PDB file of C-alpha atoms and ligand atoms in Angstrom:
ATOM      1  CA  UNK U   9       4.890   1.684  19.770  1.00 61.00           C
ATOM      2  CA  UNK U  10       5.895  -0.169  22.982  1.00 53.00           C
ATOM      3  CA  UNK U  11       9.463  -1.307  22.353  1.00 56.00           C
ATOM      4  CA  UNK U  12       8.902  -4.987  23.126  1.00 85.00           C
ATOM      5  CA  UNK U  13       5.866  -5.552  20.897  1.00 94.00           C
ATOM      6  CA  UNK U  14       8.057  -6.963  18.108  1.00 97.00           C
ATOM      7  CA  UNK U  15      10.614  -8.635  20.372  1.00 97.00           C
ATOM      8  CA  UNK U  16       9.487 -12.119  19.290  1.00 97.00           C
ATOM      9  CA  UNK U  17      10.309 -11.451  15.618  1.00 97.00           C
ATOM     10  CA  UNK U  18      13.807 -12.268  14.308  1.00 96.00           C
ATOM     11  CA  UNK U  19      16.005  -9.773  12.466  1.00 96.00           C
ATOM     12  CA  UNK U  20      16.083  -8.238   9.928  1.00 97.00           C
ATOM     13  CA  UNK U  21      12.270  -8.238   9.838  1.00 98.00           C
ATOM     14  CA  UNK U  22      12.010  -6.833  13.362  1.00 97.00           C
ATOM     15  CA  UNK U  23      14.120  -3.809  12.523  1.00 97.00           C
ATOM     16  CA  UNK U  24      12.208  -3.184   9.311  1.00 98.00           C
ATOM     17  CA  UNK U  25       8.860  -3.258  11.097  1.00 98.00           C
ATOM     18  CA  UNK U  26      10.106  -1.124  13.976  1.00 97.00           C
ATOM     19  CA  UNK U  27      11.063   1.549  11.480  1.00 97.00           C
ATOM     20  CA  UNK U  28       7.723   1.234   9.668  1.00 98.00           C
ATOM     21  CA  UNK U  29       5.512   1.221  12.787  1.00 97.00           C
ATOM     22  CA  UNK U  30       7.485   4.185  14.137  1.00 97.00           C
ATOM     23  CA  UNK U  31       6.383   6.098  11.053  1.00 97.00           C
ATOM     24  CA  UNK U  32       9.894   6.706   9.724  1.00 98.00           C
ATOM     25  CA  UNK U  33      10.078   7.626   6.027  1.00 98.00           C
ATOM     26  CA  UNK U  34      10.614   4.566   3.847  1.00 98.00           C
ATOM     27  CA  UNK U  35      12.690   4.041   0.733  1.00 98.00           C
ATOM     28  CA  UNK U  36      10.750   3.986  -2.541  1.00 98.00           C
ATOM     29  CA  UNK U  37      11.677   2.485  -5.881  1.00 98.00           C
ATOM     30  CA  UNK U  38      13.221   5.849  -6.894  1.00 98.00           C
ATOM     31  CA  UNK U  39      15.800   5.388  -4.109  1.00 98.00           C
ATOM     32  CA  UNK U  40      14.402   8.351  -2.144  1.00 98.00           C
ATOM     33  CA  UNK U  41      12.827   8.359   1.318  1.00 98.00           C
ATOM     34  CA  UNK U  42       9.070   9.027   1.412  1.00 98.00           C
ATOM     35  CA  UNK U  43       6.717   9.847   4.289  1.00 98.00           C
ATOM     36  CA  UNK U  44       4.142   7.207   5.196  1.00 98.00           C
ATOM     37  CA  UNK U  45       0.666   7.624   6.671  1.00 97.00           C
ATOM     38  CA  UNK U  46      -0.294   6.101  10.007  1.00 95.00           C
ATOM     39  CA  UNK U  47      -3.368   4.141   8.942  1.00 96.00           C
ATOM     40  CA  UNK U  48      -2.531   1.970   5.938  1.00 97.00           C
ATOM     41  CA  UNK U  49      -1.252  -1.129   7.730  1.00 97.00           C
ATOM     42  CA  UNK U  50      -2.171  -4.220   9.617  1.00 98.00           C
ATOM     43  CA  UNK U  51      -1.715  -4.148  13.397  1.00 97.00           C
ATOM     44  CA  UNK U  52       1.122  -5.979  15.145  1.00 97.00           C
ATOM     45  CA  UNK U  53      -1.312  -8.574  16.625  1.00 96.00           C
ATOM     46  CA  UNK U  54      -2.704  -9.177  13.109  1.00 97.00           C
ATOM     47  CA  UNK U  55       0.852  -9.558  11.822  1.00 98.00           C
ATOM     48  CA  UNK U  56       1.737 -11.973  14.587  1.00 97.00           C
ATOM     49  CA  UNK U  57      -1.395 -14.012  13.808  1.00 97.00           C
ATOM     50  CA  UNK U  58      -0.616 -14.421  10.086  1.00 98.00           C
ATOM     51  CA  UNK U  59       3.053 -15.127  10.913  1.00 98.00           C
ATOM     52  CA  UNK U  60       2.030 -17.839  13.390  1.00 97.00           C
ATOM     53  CA  UNK U  61      -0.510 -19.340  11.003  1.00 98.00           C
ATOM     54  CA  UNK U  62       2.132 -19.678   8.265  1.00 98.00           C
ATOM     55  CA  UNK U  63       4.900 -20.996  10.533  1.00 98.00           C
ATOM     56  CA  UNK U  64       2.780 -23.492  12.495  1.00 97.00           C
ATOM     57  CA  UNK U  65       1.219 -24.815   9.281  1.00 97.00           C
ATOM     58  CA  UNK U  66       4.577 -24.731   7.429  1.00 97.00           C
ATOM     59  CA  UNK U  67       3.056 -22.743   4.558  1.00 98.00           C
ATOM     60  CA  UNK U  68       5.538 -22.273   1.711  1.00 98.00           C
ATOM     61  CA  UNK U  69       3.436 -20.543  -0.954  1.00 98.00           C
ATOM     62  CA  UNK U  70       1.793 -17.275   0.043  1.00 98.00           C
ATOM     63  CA  UNK U  71      -0.308 -14.875  -2.016  1.00 98.00           C
ATOM     64  CA  UNK U  72      -1.321 -11.405  -0.898  1.00 98.00           C
ATOM     65  CA  UNK U  73      -3.890  -9.022  -2.386  1.00 98.00           C
ATOM     66  CA  UNK U  74      -2.896  -5.434  -1.466  1.00 98.00           C
ATOM     67  CA  UNK U  75       0.776  -4.684  -0.823  1.00 98.00           C
ATOM     68  CA  UNK U  76       0.680  -0.995   0.253  1.00 98.00           C
ATOM     69  CA  UNK U  77       3.711  -0.149   2.407  1.00 98.00           C
ATOM     70  CA  UNK U  78       4.251  -3.866   2.950  1.00 98.00           C
ATOM     71  CA  UNK U  79       3.547  -4.293   6.666  1.00 98.00           C
ATOM     72  CA  UNK U  80       1.789  -7.625   6.154  1.00 98.00           C
ATOM     73  CA  UNK U  81       4.383  -8.597   3.547  1.00 98.00           C
ATOM     74  CA  UNK U  82       7.228  -8.248   6.054  1.00 98.00           C
ATOM     75  CA  UNK U  83       5.454 -10.544   8.547  1.00 98.00           C
ATOM     76  CA  UNK U  84       4.780 -13.083   5.788  1.00 98.00           C
ATOM     77  CA  UNK U  85       8.359 -13.000   4.467  1.00 98.00           C
ATOM     78  CA  UNK U  86       9.563 -13.490   8.057  1.00 98.00           C
ATOM     79  CA  UNK U  87       7.349 -16.573   8.275  1.00 98.00           C
ATOM     80  CA  UNK U  88       8.861 -18.038   5.088  1.00 98.00           C
ATOM     81  CA  UNK U  89      12.329 -17.283   6.448  1.00 97.00           C
ATOM     82  CA  UNK U  90      11.475 -19.158   9.624  1.00 97.00           C
ATOM     83  CA  UNK U  91      10.052 -22.101   7.656  1.00 97.00           C
ATOM     84  CA  UNK U  92      13.234 -22.164   5.603  1.00 97.00           C
ATOM     85  CA  UNK U  93      11.929 -21.767   2.056  1.00 96.00           C
ATOM     86  CA  UNK U  94       8.986 -20.678  -0.037  1.00 98.00           C
ATOM     87  CA  UNK U  95       7.567 -17.925  -2.223  1.00 98.00           C
ATOM     88  CA  UNK U  96       5.491 -14.824  -1.663  1.00 98.00           C
ATOM     89  CA  UNK U  97       3.476 -13.144  -4.417  1.00 98.00           C
ATOM     90  CA  UNK U  98       1.843  -9.745  -3.876  1.00 98.00           C
ATOM     91  CA  UNK U  99      -0.754  -8.178  -6.175  1.00 98.00           C
ATOM     92  CA  UNK U 100      -1.140  -4.380  -6.231  1.00 98.00           C
ATOM     93  CA  UNK U 101      -1.854  -2.153  -9.239  1.00 98.00           C
ATOM     94  CA  UNK U 102      -1.097   1.065  -7.357  1.00 98.00           C
ATOM     95  CA  UNK U 103       2.228   0.159  -5.747  1.00 98.00           C
ATOM     96  CA  UNK U 104       4.219   2.641  -7.833  1.00 98.00           C
ATOM     97  CA  UNK U 105       1.616   5.397  -8.088  1.00 97.00           C
ATOM     98  CA  UNK U 106       0.105   5.526  -4.588  1.00 98.00           C
ATOM     99  CA  UNK U 107       2.865   3.929  -2.513  1.00 98.00           C
ATOM    100  CA  UNK U 108       5.995   5.054  -4.419  1.00 98.00           C
ATOM    101  CA  UNK U 109       7.183   1.463  -4.570  1.00 98.00           C
ATOM    102  CA  UNK U 110       7.906   1.411  -0.823  1.00 98.00           C
ATOM    103  CA  UNK U 111       6.353  -2.018  -0.235  1.00 98.00           C
ATOM    104  CA  UNK U 112       8.068  -3.686  -3.163  1.00 98.00           C
ATOM    105  CA  UNK U 113      11.429  -2.082  -2.315  1.00 98.00           C
ATOM    106  CA  UNK U 114      11.268  -3.347   1.272  1.00 98.00           C
ATOM    107  CA  UNK U 115      10.155  -6.838   0.236  1.00 98.00           C
ATOM    108  CA  UNK U 116      12.859  -7.224  -2.432  1.00 97.00           C
ATOM    109  CA  UNK U 117      15.553  -6.139   0.019  1.00 96.00           C
ATOM    110  CA  UNK U 118      14.403  -8.619   2.653  1.00 97.00           C
ATOM    111  CA  UNK U 119      14.189 -11.459   0.131  1.00 96.00           C
ATOM    112  CA  UNK U 120      17.611 -10.665  -1.311  1.00 94.00           C
ATOM    113  CA  UNK U 121      19.367 -10.645   2.080  1.00 93.00           C
ATOM    114  CA  UNK U 122      17.667 -13.836   3.277  1.00 95.00           C
ATOM    115  CA  UNK U 123      19.791 -16.959   3.548  1.00 94.00           C
ATOM    116  CA  UNK U 124      16.658 -19.136   3.476  1.00 95.00           C
ATOM    117  CA  UNK U 125      14.912 -17.648   0.455  1.00 95.00           C
ATOM    118  CA  UNK U 126      15.996 -17.455  -3.172  1.00 93.00           C
ATOM    119  CA  UNK U 127      16.325 -14.035  -4.809  1.00 86.00           C
ATOM    120  CA  UNK U 128      13.111 -14.600  -6.779  1.00 91.00           C
ATOM    121  CA  UNK U 129      11.113 -15.681  -3.700  1.00 96.00           C
ATOM    122  CA  UNK U 130       9.217 -12.401  -3.768  1.00 98.00           C
ATOM    123  CA  UNK U 131       7.131 -11.488  -6.799  1.00 98.00           C
ATOM    124  CA  UNK U 132       4.995  -8.399  -7.319  1.00 98.00           C
ATOM    125  CA  UNK U 133       2.177  -8.386  -9.861  1.00 98.00           C
ATOM    126  CA  UNK U 134       1.271  -4.860 -10.976  1.00 98.00           C
ATOM    127  CA  UNK U 135      -2.357  -5.459 -11.853  1.00 98.00           C
ATOM    128  CA  UNK U 136      -5.842  -5.501 -10.383  1.00 98.00           C
ATOM    129  CA  UNK U 137      -6.575  -8.589  -8.336  1.00 98.00           C
ATOM    130  CA  UNK U 138      -9.577  -9.635 -10.455  1.00 98.00           C
ATOM    131  CA  UNK U 139      -7.300  -9.942 -13.505  1.00 98.00           C
ATOM    132  CA  UNK U 140      -4.202 -11.214 -11.709  1.00 98.00           C
ATOM    133  CA  UNK U 141      -6.013 -13.983  -9.816  1.00 98.00           C
ATOM    134  CA  UNK U 142      -7.462 -15.346 -13.070  1.00 98.00           C
ATOM    135  CA  UNK U 143      -3.996 -15.245 -14.678  1.00 98.00           C
ATOM    136  CA  UNK U 144      -2.527 -17.145 -11.723  1.00 98.00           C
ATOM    137  CA  UNK U 145      -5.218 -19.828 -12.044  1.00 98.00           C
ATOM    138  CA  UNK U 146      -4.535 -20.101 -15.781  1.00 98.00           C
ATOM    139  CA  UNK U 147      -0.836 -20.493 -15.009  1.00 98.00           C
ATOM    140  CA  UNK U 148      -1.643 -23.371 -12.650  1.00 98.00           C
ATOM    141  CA  UNK U 149      -0.381 -21.609  -9.539  1.00 98.00           C
ATOM    142  CA  UNK U 150      -1.756 -22.636  -6.131  1.00 98.00           C
ATOM    143  CA  UNK U 151      -1.164 -21.313  -2.625  1.00 98.00           C
ATOM    144  CA  UNK U 152      -1.170 -22.504   0.973  1.00 98.00           C
ATOM    145  CA  UNK U 153      -2.210 -19.105   2.341  1.00 98.00           C
ATOM    146  CA  UNK U 154      -3.942 -16.166   0.663  1.00 99.00           C
ATOM    147  CA  UNK U 155      -4.210 -12.874   2.515  1.00 98.00           C
ATOM    148  CA  UNK U 156      -6.916 -10.527   1.198  1.00 98.00           C
ATOM    149  CA  UNK U 157      -6.429  -6.843   2.042  1.00 98.00           C
ATOM    150  CA  UNK U 158      -7.037  -5.035  -1.245  1.00 98.00           C
ATOM    151  CA  UNK U 159      -9.994  -2.882  -2.291  1.00 98.00           C
ATOM    152  CA  UNK U 160     -12.587  -3.190   0.460  1.00 98.00           C
ATOM    153  CA  UNK U 161     -15.930  -2.778  -1.307  1.00 98.00           C
ATOM    154  CA  UNK U 162     -18.279  -5.762  -0.877  1.00 98.00           C
ATOM    155  CA  UNK U 163     -18.145  -6.902  -4.490  1.00 98.00           C
ATOM    156  CA  UNK U 164     -14.347  -6.532  -4.694  1.00 98.00           C
ATOM    157  CA  UNK U 165     -13.792  -8.592  -1.530  1.00 98.00           C
ATOM    158  CA  UNK U 166     -16.277 -11.215  -2.740  1.00 98.00           C
ATOM    159  CA  UNK U 167     -14.538 -11.461  -6.124  1.00 98.00           C
ATOM    160  CA  UNK U 168     -11.141 -11.665  -4.393  1.00 99.00           C
ATOM    161  CA  UNK U 169     -12.414 -14.505  -2.205  1.00 99.00           C
ATOM    162  CA  UNK U 170     -14.119 -16.468  -5.009  1.00 98.00           C
ATOM    163  CA  UNK U 171     -11.109 -16.239  -7.347  1.00 98.00           C
ATOM    164  CA  UNK U 172      -8.700 -17.003  -4.516  1.00 99.00           C
ATOM    165  CA  UNK U 173     -10.748 -20.056  -3.526  1.00 98.00           C
ATOM    166  CA  UNK U 174      -9.933 -21.590  -6.934  1.00 98.00           C
ATOM    167  CA  UNK U 175      -6.186 -21.399  -6.319  1.00 98.00           C
ATOM    168  CA  UNK U 176      -6.099 -22.252  -2.621  1.00 98.00           C
ATOM    169  CA  UNK U 177      -4.724 -25.716  -1.769  1.00 97.00           C
ATOM    170  CA  UNK U 178      -7.071 -28.139  -0.082  1.00 98.00           C
ATOM    171  CA  UNK U 179      -6.002 -27.670   3.547  1.00 98.00           C
ATOM    172  CA  UNK U 180      -4.826 -24.130   2.748  1.00 98.00           C
ATOM    173  CA  UNK U 181      -6.080 -20.872   4.229  1.00 98.00           C
ATOM    174  CA  UNK U 182      -7.778 -17.695   3.054  1.00 98.00           C
ATOM    175  CA  UNK U 183      -7.551 -14.798   5.510  1.00 98.00           C
ATOM    176  CA  UNK U 184      -9.695 -11.656   5.200  1.00 98.00           C
ATOM    177  CA  UNK U 185      -8.512  -8.445   6.821  1.00 98.00           C
ATOM    178  CA  UNK U 186     -10.730  -5.688   8.255  1.00 98.00           C
ATOM    179  CA  UNK U 187     -13.429  -7.905   9.714  1.00 96.00           C
ATOM    180  CA  UNK U 188     -15.018  -4.793  11.273  1.00 96.00           C
ATOM    181  CA  UNK U 189     -16.135  -3.456   7.871  1.00 97.00           C
ATOM    182  CA  UNK U 190     -19.727  -4.118   6.778  1.00 98.00           C
ATOM    183  CA  UNK U 191     -18.477  -5.202   3.351  1.00 98.00           C
ATOM    184  CA  UNK U 192     -16.157  -7.818   4.888  1.00 98.00           C
ATOM    185  CA  UNK U 193     -18.870  -8.921   7.340  1.00 98.00           C
ATOM    186  CA  UNK U 194     -21.246  -9.557   4.419  1.00 98.00           C
ATOM    187  CA  UNK U 195     -18.634 -11.582   2.501  1.00 98.00           C
ATOM    188  CA  UNK U 196     -17.837 -13.549   5.658  1.00 98.00           C
ATOM    189  CA  UNK U 197     -21.523 -14.327   6.134  1.00 98.00           C
ATOM    190  CA  UNK U 198     -21.847 -15.449   2.501  1.00 98.00           C
ATOM    191  CA  UNK U 199     -18.893 -17.824   2.919  1.00 98.00           C
ATOM    192  CA  UNK U 200     -20.170 -19.226   6.227  1.00 98.00           C
ATOM    193  CA  UNK U 201     -23.596 -20.008   4.770  1.00 98.00           C
ATOM    194  CA  UNK U 202     -22.756 -20.954   1.193  1.00 98.00           C
ATOM    195  CA  UNK U 203     -19.187 -22.228   0.924  1.00 98.00           C
ATOM    196  CA  UNK U 204     -19.194 -25.546   2.712  1.00 97.00           C
ATOM    197  CA  UNK U 205     -15.894 -26.321   0.978  1.00 98.00           C
ATOM    198  CA  UNK U 206     -14.428 -23.872   3.528  1.00 98.00           C
ATOM    199  CA  UNK U 207     -14.512 -24.119   7.294  1.00 98.00           C
ATOM    200  CA  UNK U 208     -13.954 -21.124   9.538  1.00 98.00           C
ATOM    201  CA  UNK U 209     -10.996 -21.386  11.876  1.00 97.00           C
ATOM    202  CA  UNK U 210     -11.014 -19.506  15.149  1.00 94.00           C
ATOM    203  CA  UNK U 211      -9.070 -16.289  14.684  1.00 91.00           C
ATOM    204  CA  UNK U 212      -6.706 -15.078  17.380  1.00 87.00           C
ATOM    205  CA  UNK U 213      -7.439 -11.467  16.329  1.00 90.00           C
ATOM    206  CA  UNK U 214     -10.486  -9.235  16.272  1.00 89.00           C
ATOM    207  CA  UNK U 215      -9.685  -8.017  12.806  1.00 95.00           C
ATOM    208  CA  UNK U 216      -9.033 -11.201  10.840  1.00 98.00           C
ATOM    209  CA  UNK U 217     -11.367 -13.877   9.506  1.00 98.00           C
ATOM    210  CA  UNK U 218      -9.672 -17.183   8.722  1.00 98.00           C
ATOM    211  CA  UNK U 219     -11.126 -19.909   6.494  1.00 98.00           C
ATOM    212  CA  UNK U 220      -9.556 -23.272   5.695  1.00 98.00           C
ATOM    213  CA  UNK U 221     -10.325 -25.027   2.442  1.00 98.00           C
ATOM    214  CA  UNK U 222     -11.416 -28.565   3.262  1.00 98.00           C
ATOM    215  CA  UNK U 223     -12.928 -29.856   0.010  1.00 98.00           C
ATOM    216  CA  UNK U 224     -13.785 -29.150  -3.626  1.00 97.00           C
ATOM    217  CA  UNK U 225     -16.629 -26.747  -4.407  1.00 97.00           C
ATOM    218  CA  UNK U 226     -19.417 -29.166  -5.387  1.00 97.00           C
ATOM    219  CA  UNK U 227     -22.470 -26.873  -5.305  1.00 97.00           C
ATOM    220  CA  UNK U 228     -24.856 -27.327  -8.198  1.00 97.00           C
ATOM    221  CA  UNK U 229     -26.059 -24.461 -10.395  1.00 97.00           C
ATOM    222  CA  UNK U 230     -29.185 -23.792  -8.300  1.00 97.00           C
ATOM    223  CA  UNK U 231     -27.337 -23.489  -5.032  1.00 98.00           C
ATOM    224  CA  UNK U 232     -28.049 -20.439  -2.929  1.00 98.00           C
ATOM    225  CA  UNK U 233     -28.506 -20.160   0.827  1.00 97.00           C
ATOM    226  CA  UNK U 234     -29.753 -16.816   2.026  1.00 97.00           C
ATOM    227  CA  UNK U 235     -27.416 -15.152   4.494  1.00 97.00           C
ATOM    228  CA  UNK U 236     -27.618 -12.273   6.955  1.00 95.00           C
ATOM    229  CA  UNK U 237     -25.456  -9.299   6.002  1.00 94.00           C
ATOM    230  CA  UNK U 238     -23.626  -9.207   9.353  1.00 84.00           C
TER     231      UNK U 238
HETATM  232  C1  SAM V  19      -4.998  -1.502   3.144  1.00 93.72           C
HETATM  233  S1  SAM V  19      -3.808  -1.465   1.888  1.00 93.72           S
HETATM  234  C2  SAM V  19      -2.874  -2.938   2.183  1.00 93.72           C
HETATM  235  C3  SAM V  19      -2.003  -2.839   3.379  1.00 93.72           C
HETATM  236  C4  SAM V  19      -1.023  -3.961   3.535  1.00 93.72           C
HETATM  237  N1  SAM V  19      -1.696  -5.236   3.659  1.00 93.72           N
HETATM  238  C5  SAM V  19      -0.115  -3.715   4.722  1.00 93.72           C
HETATM  239  O1  SAM V  19      -0.266  -4.379   5.763  1.00 93.72           O
HETATM  240  O2  SAM V  19       0.759  -2.850   4.603  1.00 93.72           O
HETATM  241  C6  SAM V  19      -4.763  -1.888   0.490  1.00 93.72           C
HETATM  242  C7  SAM V  19      -3.961  -2.082  -0.781  1.00 93.72           C
HETATM  243  O3  SAM V  19      -4.800  -2.620  -1.788  1.00 93.72           O
HETATM  244  C8  SAM V  19      -4.363  -2.106  -3.010  1.00 93.72           C
HETATM  245  N2  SAM V  19      -5.441  -2.269  -3.998  1.00 93.72           N
HETATM  246  C9  SAM V  19      -6.446  -1.420  -4.296  1.00 93.72           C
HETATM  247  N3  SAM V  19      -7.206  -1.923  -5.273  1.00 93.72           N
HETATM  248  C10 SAM V  19      -6.672  -3.123  -5.595  1.00 93.72           C
HETATM  249  C11 SAM V  19      -7.002  -4.120  -6.551  1.00 93.72           C
HETATM  250  N4  SAM V  19      -8.057  -3.979  -7.371  1.00 93.72           N
HETATM  251  N5  SAM V  19      -6.221  -5.218  -6.613  1.00 93.72           N
HETATM  252  C12 SAM V  19      -5.168  -5.379  -5.781  1.00 93.72           C
HETATM  253  N6  SAM V  19      -4.800  -4.457  -4.854  1.00 93.72           N
HETATM  254  C13 SAM V  19      -5.545  -3.344  -4.769  1.00 93.72           C
HETATM  255  C14 SAM V  19      -4.013  -0.669  -2.705  1.00 93.72           C
HETATM  256  O4  SAM V  19      -3.130  -0.120  -3.655  1.00 93.72           O
HETATM  257  C15 SAM V  19      -3.374  -0.799  -1.333  1.00 93.72           C
HETATM  258  O5  SAM V  19      -1.990  -0.984  -1.443  1.00 93.72           O
END
């Protein structure tokens, strides 16, 4: 990793990400250090893009589907720190089993040492997104930015988008990661052609698709506009 790629990011988030992008072992919820793989992550440009989106739009309520090692989470917590307050909720059913709690451990540490955020600013929901997103809607929760980077099959991404759309503020954003995947391309095409309550915002990155919610979903029950898969 070129040493200046994270120069723009304040501490302690910069240090955390330097360690993570360097591939150093990370602390899990058992207190031990665990090796990490080199593929499960967002890129630094993707991280900078979601950080900038949240800071320029002063987003204070963020939801994330797919915590993993917490690369995206660190960028998003840094954005809340910069904004001065807010909450971040991450959904991941496999955080303890597949990721040894590394993402949640990192996020809790960063939230607890922040002077801007309260100790409960970070929340992890240990459940599948299809269940958790419905629970959040039932609880009346809404978000200014929702980052979708969970299970990447077409139907899972579509369900994540449709359930997230219900709890996204008007004026808020839904960001899909892994735009290169056919599954994500098909969901993106569905949204572009069928969800006129969302408008696509130009993305600064090759790997992110950004939609802004601009209205209520007022389609009637017959609505369907055919869409190309890519
Ligand atoms: C690509 S990783 C996320 C990487 C993370 N955004 C980062 O930058 O470090 C995908 C994550 O989705 C999680 N996941 C898989 N199925 C899920 C589901 N049904 N609901 C929520 N998260 C899920 C996995 O456990 C994994 O942590």
